[in-house]
Coordinates of C-alpha atoms in Angstrom, one line a residue:
M444 CA 18.4 -10.3 -11.2
A445 CA 20.8 -7.8 -10.9
N446 CA 18.1 -5.2 -12.2
I447 CA 15.3 -7.0 -9.6
K448 CA 17.5 -6.5 -7.1
R449 CA 18.8 -2.8 -7.7
N450 CA 14.7 -2.0 -8.5
L451 CA 13.9 -3.3 -4.7
M452 CA 16.6 -1.6 -3.4
Y453 CA 15.2 2.1 -5.0
S454 CA 11.8 1.4 -4.0
T455 CA 12.9 -0.2 -0.7
V456 CA 14.6 3.1 0.5
L457 CA 11.6 5.0 -0.7
T458 CA 9.6 2.9 1.4
M459 CA 11.6 3.4 4.5
S460 CA 11.7 7.0 3.6
T461 CA 7.9 7.0 4.5
Y462 CA 8.8 6.1 7.9
L463 CA 9.7 9.2 8.7
V464 CA 6.5 11.0 7.9
P465 CA 4.3 9.1 10.5
L466 CA 7.8 9.2 12.8
I467 CA 7.9 12.7 12.5
V468 CA 4.4 14.3 11.8
F469 CA 2.0 11.8 13.7
P470 CA 3.3 12.5 17.2
Y471 CA 3.3 16.2 16.4
I472 CA -0.4 16.2 14.5
S473 CA -2.1 13.9 17.3
R474 CA -1.4 16.2 19.9
V475 CA -2.4 19.6 17.9
L476 CA -5.4 17.7 16.0
G477 CA -6.7 15.5 18.5
V478 CA -8.4 12.0 18.2
E479 CA -11.2 13.8 17.0
G480 CA -9.1 15.6 14.1
I481 CA -7.7 12.6 13.1
G482 CA -10.7 10.6 12.7
I483 CA -12.1 13.3 10.7
V484 CA -9.6 14.0 8.2
D485 CA -8.9 10.0 7.9
T486 CA -12.6 9.6 7.3
V487 CA -13.2 12.1 4.4
D488 CA -9.6 10.8 3.1
N489 CA -11.5 7.2 3.0
M490 CA -13.5 8.5 1.2
I491 CA -11.8 10.4 -1.6
D492 CA -9.4 7.3 -2.1
Y493 CA -12.3 5.1 -2.4
C494 CA -13.4 7.6 -5.3
I495 CA -9.8 7.6 -6.6
L496 CA -10.1 3.7 -6.7
F497 CA -13.4 3.8 -9.0
S498 CA -11.6 6.1 -11.0
M499 CA -8.8 4.0 -11.2
M500 CA -10.7 0.8 -11.6
G501 CA -7.8 -1.8 -13.0
L502 CA -5.3 0.7 -13.9
S503 CA -2.7 0.1 -11.8
S504 CA -2.5 -3.4 -12.8
V505 CA -3.1 -3.5 -16.1
G506 CA -1.3 -0.4 -17.0
V507 CA 2.0 -1.9 -15.9
R508 CA 1.6 -5.0 -17.3
E509 CA 0.7 -3.2 -20.6
I510 CA 3.0 -0.5 -20.2
A511 CA 6.5 -3.6 -19.4
K512 CA 5.1 -5.5 -22.6
N513 CA 5.6 -2.8 -24.5
K514 CA 8.6 -0.5 -23.2
D515 CA 10.8 -1.3 -26.0
N516 CA 8.6 -0.4 -28.4
P517 CA 8.5 3.5 -28.6
Q518 CA 5.8 3.5 -31.1
A519 CA 3.6 0.7 -29.0
L520 CA 4.2 2.5 -26.0
S521 CA 2.9 5.4 -26.8
Q522 CA 0.4 4.2 -28.1
T523 CA -0.8 2.2 -24.8
F524 CA -0.4 5.5 -22.6
T525 CA -2.5 7.3 -24.7
D526 CA -5.4 4.6 -24.3
L527 CA -5.2 3.9 -21.0
F528 CA -4.7 7.7 -19.9
A529 CA -8.0 8.5 -22.4
L530 CA -10.0 5.3 -20.1
N531 CA -8.8 7.1 -16.8
L532 CA -9.8 10.6 -18.0
C533 CA -13.1 9.1 -18.9
S534 CA -13.4 7.4 -15.4
T535 CA -11.9 9.9 -13.3
L536 CA -14.5 12.7 -14.6
L537 CA -17.3 10.7 -13.9
I538 CA -16.7 9.8 -10.6
A539 CA -15.8 13.5 -9.7
V540 CA -19.2 14.3 -11.2
V541 CA -21.0 11.8 -8.9
F542 CA -18.9 12.4 -5.7
C543 CA -20.2 15.8 -5.9
G544 CA -23.6 15.2 -6.6
V545 CA -23.8 13.1 -3.1
V546 CA -22.0 15.5 -1.3
L547 CA -24.7 18.3 -2.8
M548 CA -27.3 15.9 -1.1
S549 CA -25.9 14.6 1.7
P550 CA -25.9 17.4 4.7
R551 CA -23.7 14.8 6.9
L552 CA -21.1 15.2 4.2
Q553 CA -21.3 19.3 4.3
D554 CA -20.1 19.7 7.3
Y555 CA -17.1 18.2 6.4
G556 CA -16.3 22.0 5.0
L557 CA -13.1 22.7 2.9
L558 CA -12.0 18.9 3.3
I559 CA -14.8 17.9 0.4
P560 CA -13.4 20.1 -2.1
I561 CA -9.6 19.5 -0.9
G562 CA -10.0 15.7 -1.5
I563 CA -12.0 16.2 -5.0
L564 CA -8.6 17.9 -5.9
K565 CA -6.8 15.4 -5.0
L566 CA -9.0 12.9 -7.0
T567 CA -8.3 15.3 -9.9
A568 CA -4.4 15.6 -9.4
N569 CA -4.5 11.6 -9.3
L570 CA -5.6 11.7 -12.9
F571 CA -2.3 13.1 -14.2
W572 CA -0.2 11.0 -11.3
I573 CA 0.4 8.2 -14.2
E574 CA 2.9 6.4 -11.3
W575 CA 1.6 3.1 -13.3
L576 CA 3.6 4.6 -16.7
Y577 CA 6.9 4.4 -14.6
T578 CA 6.6 1.6 -12.6
G579 CA 5.9 -0.3 -16.0
L580 CA 9.0 1.0 -17.5
E581 CA 11.3 0.2 -14.0
D582 CA 12.0 4.0 -13.2
F583 CA 12.5 3.0 -9.3
R584 CA 15.3 5.7 -9.6
Y585 CA 13.1 8.6 -10.5
I586 CA 10.2 7.5 -8.5
T587 CA 12.6 7.3 -5.2
L588 CA 14.2 10.8 -5.9
R589 CA 10.6 12.4 -6.7
S590 CA 8.9 11.0 -3.2
I591 CA 11.8 11.8 -1.3
I592 CA 12.0 14.9 -1.8
L593 CA 8.4 16.0 -1.9
R594 CA 7.4 13.9 1.3
T595 CA 10.3 15.9 2.8
A596 CA 9.1 19.2 2.0
F597 CA 5.6 18.1 3.5
I598 CA 7.6 17.3 6.8
I599 CA 8.7 20.7 6.9
A600 CA 5.3 22.6 5.8
V601 CA 3.2 20.8 8.5
F602 CA 5.8 22.0 11.9
L603 CA 5.9 25.6 10.3
F604 CA 1.7 25.7 9.1
V605 CA -0.5 23.4 11.4
Q606 CA -0.3 24.9 14.9
T607 CA -3.8 24.3 16.7
K608 CA -6.8 22.0 16.4
A609 CA -8.5 24.7 14.0
D610 CA -6.0 23.9 11.3
V611 CA -7.3 20.8 10.5
V612 CA -8.0 22.3 7.0
T613 CA -4.2 22.7 6.3
Y614 CA -3.1 20.1 7.2
Y615 CA -5.5 17.6 5.4
A616 CA -4.3 20.5 1.9
L617 CA -0.6 19.8 2.7
F618 CA -1.1 16.2 2.6
V619 CA -2.9 16.5 -0.6
G620 CA -0.1 18.5 -1.8
I621 CA 1.7 15.2 -1.6
T622 CA -0.4 14.1 -5.1
V623 CA -0.4 17.4 -6.6
G624 CA 3.3 17.4 -6.5
N625 CA 3.8 13.7 -7.8
A626 CA 0.8 14.9 -10.7
V627 CA 2.8 17.6 -11.5
C628 CA 6.6 16.2 -11.8
N629 CA 5.5 13.3 -13.1
W630 CA 3.2 14.6 -16.1
Y631 CA 6.6 17.0 -17.0
H632 CA 8.3 14.1 -17.2
K633 CA 6.6 11.4 -19.0
R634 CA 8.3 13.3 -22.7
T635 CA 11.1 11.9 -21.4
Y636 CA 9.8 8.5 -22.7
L637 CA 6.5 8.7 -25.1
H638 CA 4.8 11.3 -27.2
W639 CA 1.2 10.9 -27.0
D640 CA -2.0 12.5 -28.7
I641 CA -5.4 12.2 -27.1
R642 CA -7.2 12.3 -30.4
R643 CA -5.7 8.8 -31.5
A644 CA -6.8 7.1 -28.5
N645 CA -8.3 3.9 -28.4
I646 CA -10.5 3.2 -25.0
R647 CA -11.5 0.0 -26.0
R648 CA -9.1 -1.4 -26.2
F649 CA -8.4 -1.9 -22.6
L650 CA -11.7 -1.7 -21.2
V651 CA -12.8 -5.6 -20.3
P652 CA -9.0 -5.9 -18.0
F653 CA -9.7 -2.2 -17.3
F654 CA -13.0 -3.0 -15.0
M655 CA -12.7 -6.7 -14.6
L656 CA -9.5 -5.3 -12.5
G657 CA -11.0 -2.7 -11.2
I658 CA -14.1 -4.5 -9.9
F659 CA -11.4 -6.4 -7.9
A660 CA -10.1 -3.2 -6.6
M661 CA -13.5 -1.4 -5.5
L662 CA -14.0 -5.0 -3.9
S663 CA -11.2 -5.3 -1.7
A664 CA -11.4 -1.3 -1.1
V665 CA -14.8 -2.1 0.4
Y666 CA -13.0 -3.2 3.7
A667 CA -9.7 -1.8 3.0
K668 CA -11.1 2.1 2.3
L669 CA -14.6 1.9 3.6
S670 CA -14.0 -0.1 7.4
L671 CA -13.4 3.5 8.7
P672 CA -16.2 5.6 7.4
V673 CA -18.4 2.8 8.5
L674 CA -17.5 2.7 11.6
N675 CA -17.4 6.2 12.0
F676 CA -21.0 6.2 10.6
I677 CA -21.8 3.3 12.9
T678 CA -19.8 4.5 16.3
N679 CA -18.2 7.9 16.8
N680 CA -15.5 10.1 16.1
Q681 CA -13.6 8.8 18.7
E682 CA -13.5 4.9 17.7
A683 CA -13.0 6.0 14.5
G684 CA -9.5 8.3 15.6
N685 CA -8.5 4.9 17.6
F686 CA -9.2 2.6 14.0
A687 CA -7.7 5.6 11.9
T688 CA -4.1 5.5 14.7
A689 CA -4.4 1.8 15.2
T690 CA -3.9 1.5 11.4
R691 CA -1.7 3.7 10.7
V692 CA 1.7 1.8 11.9
Y693 CA 0.4 -0.9 9.4
R694 CA -0.2 0.8 6.8
V695 CA 3.7 2.3 6.3
V696 CA 4.9 -1.2 6.9
I697 CA 2.7 -3.0 4.1
A698 CA 4.1 -0.4 2.0
L699 CA 7.2 -2.3 2.0
V700 CA 5.3 -5.3 0.7
S701 CA 3.8 -3.2 -2.2
T702 CA 7.2 -2.6 -3.2
L703 CA 8.5 -5.8 -3.5
T704 CA 5.0 -6.9 -5.5
G705 CA 5.3 -3.1 -7.4
V706 CA 8.8 -4.2 -8.6
M707 CA 8.3 -7.5 -9.4
I708 CA 4.8 -6.8 -11.4
P709 CA 6.8 -6.0 -14.6
R710 CA 9.5 -8.9 -14.1
M711 CA 6.7 -11.2 -14.0
S712 CA 4.5 -10.4 -16.8
V713 CA 7.3 -10.5 -19.2
L714 CA 8.8 -13.9 -17.8
M715 CA 4.9 -15.4 -18.8
E716 CA 4.9 -14.0 -21.9
E717 CA 7.7 -15.7 -22.3
D718 CA 6.8 -19.0 -20.6
R719 CA 9.5 -18.9 -18.6
F720 CA 7.4 -20.4 -15.2
D721 CA 10.7 -22.2 -13.7
M722 CA 12.2 -18.4 -13.0
V723 CA 8.2 -17.4 -12.3
R724 CA 8.9 -20.3 -9.4
H725 CA 12.2 -18.8 -8.3
Y726 CA 11.1 -14.9 -8.0
T727 CA 7.9 -15.7 -5.9
D728 CA 9.9 -17.9 -3.8
I729 CA 12.3 -15.1 -3.1
A730 CA 9.2 -12.9 -2.8
F731 CA 7.4 -15.3 0.2
K732 CA 11.3 -15.1 2.1
L733 CA 11.5 -11.4 2.0
L734 CA 7.9 -11.2 3.3
F735 CA 8.8 -13.7 6.3
L736 CA 12.1 -11.9 6.6
F737 CA 10.4 -8.4 7.1
A738 CA 6.6 -9.1 8.8
L739 CA 7.5 -11.5 11.3
P740 CA 9.9 -9.3 13.4
L741 CA 7.2 -6.3 12.9
I742 CA 4.4 -8.1 14.0
C743 CA 6.2 -9.2 17.6
F744 CA 7.9 -6.1 18.0
V745 CA 4.4 -4.5 17.9
E746 CA 2.9 -7.2 19.8
L747 CA 4.5 -6.8 22.4
F748 CA 5.6 -3.0 22.2
A749 CA 1.7 -1.6 21.1
P750 CA 1.1 0.6 24.4
D751 CA 4.5 1.8 23.8
I752 CA 4.5 2.9 20.3
I753 CA 0.9 4.7 21.2
R754 CA 2.0 6.4 24.2
L755 CA 5.2 7.7 22.1
F756 CA 3.6 8.6 18.8
A757 CA -0.5 9.4 19.8
G758 CA -0.2 10.5 23.1
P759 CA -3.1 10.5 25.9
G760 CA -6.5 9.9 24.9
F761 CA -5.5 7.1 22.4
E762 CA -5.2 3.9 24.4
G763 CA -8.2 2.8 22.2
A764 CA -5.7 2.0 19.7
I765 CA -3.7 -0.3 21.2
L766 CA -5.5 -3.7 20.9
P767 CA -7.1 -2.7 17.1
M768 CA -3.0 -2.4 16.4
R769 CA -2.3 -5.6 17.6
I770 CA -5.0 -6.9 15.9
T771 CA -4.4 -5.0 12.6
M772 CA -0.4 -6.3 12.3
F773 CA -1.3 -9.7 11.7
Q774 CA -2.7 -8.5 8.2
L775 CA 1.2 -8.2 7.4
L776 CA 1.0 -11.6 6.8
V777 CA -2.5 -12.2 5.1
I778 CA -2.4 -9.1 2.5
G779 CA 1.4 -9.4 2.1
S780 CA 0.8 -13.1 0.7
E781 CA -2.2 -12.0 -1.1
K782 CA -0.3 -9.2 -2.9
I783 CA 2.5 -11.9 -3.8
I784 CA -0.2 -14.0 -5.1
V785 CA -2.6 -11.8 -6.5
L786 CA -0.6 -9.0 -8.1
Q787 CA 2.7 -11.4 -8.7
L788 CA 0.7 -14.2 -10.5
L789 CA -2.5 -14.1 -11.2
I790 CA -2.8 -10.6 -12.8
P791 CA 0.0 -11.2 -15.3
L792 CA -1.4 -14.6 -15.9
R793 CA -4.7 -12.6 -16.7
K794 CA -7.2 -15.0 -13.9
D795 CA -8.9 -11.9 -14.1
R796 CA -12.6 -13.6 -13.4
T797 CA -10.8 -15.8 -10.1
I798 CA -9.5 -12.5 -8.9
V799 CA -12.9 -10.5 -8.8
K800 CA -14.5 -13.9 -7.3
A801 CA -11.8 -14.1 -4.3
G802 CA -12.7 -10.2 -3.9
L803 CA -16.5 -10.6 -3.9
A804 CA -16.4 -13.5 -1.6
G805 CA -14.1 -11.2 0.9
V806 CA -17.1 -8.1 0.4
V807 CA -19.6 -10.6 1.5
V808 CA -17.3 -12.2 4.6
W809 CA -17.0 -8.2 5.3
G810 CA -20.3 -7.2 5.2
I811 CA -21.9 -9.9 7.3
L812 CA -19.1 -9.9 9.8
T813 CA -19.4 -6.2 10.0
V814 CA -23.2 -6.0 10.8
V815 CA -22.6 -8.8 13.7
M816 CA -19.2 -7.4 15.5
V817 CA -18.9 -3.7 14.6
P818 CA -21.5 -2.4 17.3
S819 CA -20.7 -4.3 20.1
L820 CA -17.0 -3.9 19.4
Q821 CA -16.1 -1.4 17.8
S822 CA -12.6 -0.4 16.8
V823 CA -11.9 -4.3 18.0
G824 CA -14.5 -5.7 15.8
T825 CA -13.5 -3.7 12.4
S826 CA -10.4 -4.7 12.8
L827 CA -11.1 -8.2 13.1
V828 CA -13.8 -8.1 10.5
W829 CA -10.6 -6.7 8.0
V830 CA -8.1 -9.5 8.8
A831 CA -11.0 -12.0 8.5
A832 CA -11.9 -10.9 4.7
E833 CA -8.8 -10.5 3.3
L834 CA -7.7 -14.2 5.2
V835 CA -10.9 -15.4 3.0
V836 CA -9.6 -13.6 -0.1
L837 CA -6.2 -15.2 0.3
I838 CA -7.2 -18.8 0.4
I839 CA -9.1 -18.1 -2.8
A840 CA -6.2 -16.8 -4.9
A841 CA -3.8 -19.3 -3.6
M842 CA -6.2 -22.5 -4.4
E843 CA -5.9 -20.6 -7.8
S844 CA -2.1 -20.2 -8.0
S845 CA -1.8 -23.8 -7.3
R846 CA -4.4 -25.0 -9.7
S847 CA -3.0 -23.0 -12.3
L848 CA 0.7 -22.4 -11.9
F849 CA 1.5 -25.7 -9.3
I850 CA 3.0 -23.0 -7.0
R851 CA 1.5 -23.4 -3.4
F852 CA 1.6 -21.5 -0.3
P853 CA 4.9 -22.3 1.0
F854 CA 3.6 -23.3 4.7
A855 CA 6.7 -25.1 5.4
L856 CA 8.6 -21.9 4.7
L857 CA 5.8 -20.2 7.4
L858 CA 6.2 -22.3 10.0
K859 CA 10.3 -22.7 9.8
S860 CA 9.9 -18.8 9.7
V861 CA 7.8 -18.7 12.7
I862 CA 10.5 -21.0 14.6
Y863 CA 13.2 -18.8 13.8
A864 CA 11.0 -15.8 15.2
L865 CA 10.8 -17.1 18.6
P866 CA 14.0 -15.4 19.6
Y867 CA 12.3 -12.1 19.0
L868 CA 9.8 -12.7 21.5
L869 CA 12.2 -13.5 23.8
M870 CA 14.4 -10.9 23.2
G871 CA 11.3 -8.2 23.9
A872 CA 10.3 -9.5 26.4
L873 CA 13.7 -9.3 28.3
V874 CA 13.6 -6.1 27.3
L875 CA 10.2 -5.3 28.8
L876 CA 11.3 -7.1 32.3
T877 CA 14.5 -4.9 32.3
T878 CA 13.9 -1.5 31.2
D879 CA 11.2 0.7 32.4
S880 CA 11.6 4.0 29.8
P881 CA 9.4 3.5 26.6
V882 CA 12.1 5.1 24.5
L883 CA 14.7 3.2 25.6
R884 CA 12.2 0.2 25.1
I885 CA 12.1 0.8 21.7
L886 CA 15.2 1.8 20.5
V887 CA 17.1 -1.4 22.2
S888 CA 14.8 -3.4 20.8
V889 CA 14.8 -2.5 16.9
L890 CA 18.9 -2.7 17.2
L891 CA 18.2 -6.5 18.8
F892 CA 15.7 -6.8 16.3
A893 CA 17.5 -5.9 13.2
A894 CA 20.4 -7.5 14.3
Y895 CA 18.8 -11.2 14.5
A896 CA 17.2 -10.0 10.8
V897 CA 20.5 -9.6 9.6
I898 CA 21.9 -13.1 11.2
L899 CA 18.5 -15.0 9.8
E900 CA 19.1 -13.2 6.2
D901 CA 22.6 -14.6 6.0
K902 CA 22.1 -18.2 7.5
V903 CA 18.2 -18.7 6.7
Y904 CA 17.4 -16.8 3.7
Q905 CA 20.4 -15.8 1.6
T906 CA 18.0 -13.7 -0.4
G907 CA 21.5 -11.3 -1.3
I908 CA 18.7 -8.1 -0.4
I909 CA 21.5 -7.2 2.5
K910 CA 24.3 -7.1 0.2
T911 CA 22.3 -5.0 -2.4
L912 CA 20.9 -2.8 0.1
K913 CA 25.0 -2.0 1.6
G914 CA 25.9 -1.8 -2.2
I915 CA 23.7 0.9 -2.9
F916 CA 24.2 3.0 0.1
S917 CA 27.9 2.7 -0.4
R918 CA 27.3 4.4 -4.2

């Protein structure tokens, strides 16, 4: 348990550091590039991210699971890495060729100019990022230090080199530079753990889980990654910019949940291999407590202060992002729970077929509702459709978890947590009534919410996370 808490704290520090990027960079970038510039960059990057998902397939999950299983056997570890990397190499080359062909045949994509080749560089560099290796090895200290250094360099570079609306390409190049930098560092650092030889690769060994979990990743990405490009094609850059702005806060916050599941996956894989299901249930209970502890105050905060957040961090012209932001923030509970059940329970349990069925059901719901709602409701409709699709996936995954592991969704804990979260709304309403300054509102509310969250952790949830966090920072 001590190792898990330490790893969770390193990952939490890493995730908290990601707040610095939007808090420092986005208010500046939104004013320099404008809503259309933000919409263009995010549209291209979402397309590239979808290509990355095709190239990675189920590697992120399979890689962590298999590396964790073999990390104490150097020879098996090296062979596992070799097989998985060779498989990823083949898939990345295929997707890169296909995407280049699509660009050559699409005048609309060619209009994006240099953004497309920069995006292809991101796709290529992602092959060498191999984050799944270090997650499986539970080397979260290295991941944290490396990422903080690169993100700090990115922040400095943005303020130095992005000055006008014409610097859209420069901004995206710097953003892609984070991926390139991570890839270079990780590829060099891997020799600390293993020796590999591409000539000994056996890609057939992991083909089935690679594609099965890859199908789920791609199905999930249909509504997670393609919602923005589809909205752009159906409406315009303005609506795409509103949706991209609305989801920025959510994407940063959901990274906290990804931190939790990323830390737990390798440990859960080992526990299930050893048939220690009592500990699996124990860690799952802790995961849901942490999710509710973090998610509910953040949801309350955004619902109350969305206009102030948009005004401060995006500026004028982004008022259309307020309602989509409020809707999207409920994804913290939906996707947070989904990640715990799917990544932490069903993947280590090798319930790959059920996971694919859940993803397919989500895509069907997304497709139908997109046709019905997005043309009229635009960015608001896209937000509603996304929440509905993820909710369907969660329901199916929770049913399988209950059937296979007798681990049910903790409705009682959720209801209890919602009741305990009501003071957040009262405190926020009081701040809104007594304070006119948006900056002061946000600062006072953050302090009040944080203080109350610490009290809840100490008196109600009692996961020990605050105590562990203090220990790491003191050291």
